[in-house]
XYZ file of C-alpha atoms in Angstrom:
147
model
C -7.884 -28.113 95.586
C -5.277 -25.876 94.384
C -2.100 -25.597 96.453
C 0.197 -22.895 95.218
C 3.818 -23.740 94.821
C 4.522 -20.080 95.561
C 3.372 -16.738 94.166
C 5.892 -15.042 91.998
C 5.486 -11.246 92.236
C 6.779 -8.581 89.850
C 10.262 -7.819 91.103
C 13.220 -5.522 90.201
C 14.830 -8.615 88.625
C 11.842 -9.252 86.240
C 12.336 -10.465 82.721
C 10.738 -8.140 80.120
C 9.990 -10.020 76.789
C 7.988 -7.918 74.459
C 5.428 -6.252 76.771
C 5.212 -9.398 78.949
C 6.694 -8.930 82.374
C 7.545 -12.341 83.986
C 9.487 -12.475 87.303
C 12.601 -14.535 87.291
C 14.428 -14.935 90.549
C 17.791 -16.578 91.261
C 16.036 -19.148 93.373
C 13.563 -20.203 90.729
C 13.401 -23.918 90.312
C 13.932 -25.378 86.809
C 10.172 -26.319 86.629
C 9.180 -22.778 87.350
C 11.469 -21.500 84.675
C 9.971 -23.887 82.131
C 6.461 -22.772 83.148
C 7.243 -19.139 83.002
C 9.023 -19.614 79.572
C 5.837 -21.321 78.360
C 3.783 -18.321 79.459
C 6.299 -15.934 77.873
C 6.233 -17.902 74.558
C 2.307 -18.144 74.630
C 2.012 -14.315 75.244
C 4.509 -13.542 72.553
C 2.794 -15.572 69.987
C -0.496 -14.103 70.832
C 0.794 -10.564 70.817
C 2.754 -11.198 67.509
C -0.509 -12.715 66.051
C 1.450 -15.797 64.924
C -1.680 -18.141 64.611
C 0.114 -21.389 64.042
C 2.640 -20.815 66.891
C -0.171 -19.645 69.217
C -2.474 -22.592 68.454
C 0.430 -25.126 68.745
C 0.391 -24.308 72.444
C -3.083 -25.675 72.949
C -4.020 -29.315 73.357
C -6.213 -31.050 70.886
C -9.008 -31.246 73.563
C -8.483 -27.649 74.848
C -11.384 -25.498 75.878
C -11.187 -21.729 75.993
C -14.117 -20.477 77.888
C -17.109 -22.026 76.094
C -15.153 -22.688 72.775
C -13.567 -25.937 71.934
C -10.137 -25.738 70.270
C -11.620 -25.471 66.720
C -13.895 -22.661 67.611
C -11.146 -20.927 69.443
C -8.871 -21.267 66.416
C -11.524 -19.818 64.105
C -12.062 -16.930 66.542
C -8.379 -16.051 66.842
C -8.023 -16.312 63.027
C -10.763 -13.800 62.638
C -9.285 -11.472 65.321
C -5.759 -11.715 63.968
C -7.037 -11.015 60.399
C -8.183 -7.541 61.439
C -4.408 -6.631 61.621
C -4.780 -4.509 64.810
C -1.844 -4.181 67.049
C -2.268 -6.276 70.192
C -0.580 -5.562 73.564
C -0.616 -8.423 76.332
C 0.845 -7.633 79.655
C 0.891 -10.381 82.362
C 2.023 -10.275 85.987
C 1.522 -11.735 89.410
C 2.006 -15.190 88.022
C 1.025 -17.852 90.599
C 1.982 -21.625 89.920
C -0.231 -24.309 91.537
C -1.678 -27.762 91.086
C -4.922 -28.465 89.351
C -6.830 -31.320 87.997
C -9.494 -32.055 85.458
C -11.413 -35.247 85.106
C -8.863 -36.896 87.469
C -5.817 -35.819 85.422
C -3.176 -33.915 87.388
C -2.377 -30.659 85.703
C -0.440 -27.440 86.342
C -2.546 -24.366 87.165
C -1.074 -20.938 86.279
C -3.076 -17.881 87.345
C -1.969 -14.303 86.463
C -3.048 -10.671 85.998
C -3.783 -9.918 82.425
C -3.986 -6.528 80.661
C -5.034 -6.746 77.076
C -5.346 -4.016 74.643
C -6.116 -3.481 70.982
C -7.784 -0.562 69.123
C -11.065 -2.372 69.468
C -10.873 -3.841 72.863
C -9.249 -3.345 76.201
C -9.728 -5.417 79.368
C -8.038 -6.253 82.607
C -8.540 -9.262 84.812
C -7.378 -12.693 86.019
C -6.358 -15.410 83.511
C -6.198 -19.007 84.474
C -4.485 -21.756 82.362
C -4.473 -25.439 83.020
C -1.476 -27.076 81.493
C -0.719 -30.618 80.548
C 2.760 -31.942 80.140
C 3.238 -33.805 76.852
C 6.103 -35.323 74.854
C 5.970 -32.219 72.851
C 6.036 -29.878 75.748
C 3.398 -28.094 77.753
C 0.008 -27.627 76.331
C -3.095 -25.469 77.357
C -5.971 -27.782 78.288
C -8.360 -25.074 79.713
C -8.198 -21.279 79.654
C -10.452 -19.056 81.599
C -10.783 -15.398 82.139
C -12.524 -13.139 84.813
C -12.637 -9.429 84.193
C -11.736 -7.268 87.177
C -14.640 -5.122 88.381
């Protein structure tokens, strides 16, 4: 069962990095700042189409939708090879607890607005994150389009 730490809403004091809008408040705990920094770095690597930097944020056993990490890497390599500009806007980030196979993880859910010349979509993104000696890594990524 997910128990949100607290919902972080877009505020006047939001941090804008590229086209990623992540709220940062004076009362944000260090753990929240690390998690939001991770989201900012992930979106920035995705938007910049830096394949190695982007994939480095995924665990070896990651699954993105129905794809394992290798299939996700091949898919993103193909998408990035098109050379189209990508815009990723995230907001309404919610931090919570999650688990997978008995492993305690961090759950991030957020509003995502993605656009490129060949695709535009809007919906909710969910990331399950594992803390590793090398930093946070995405274990699961899921997407639900808004109707």
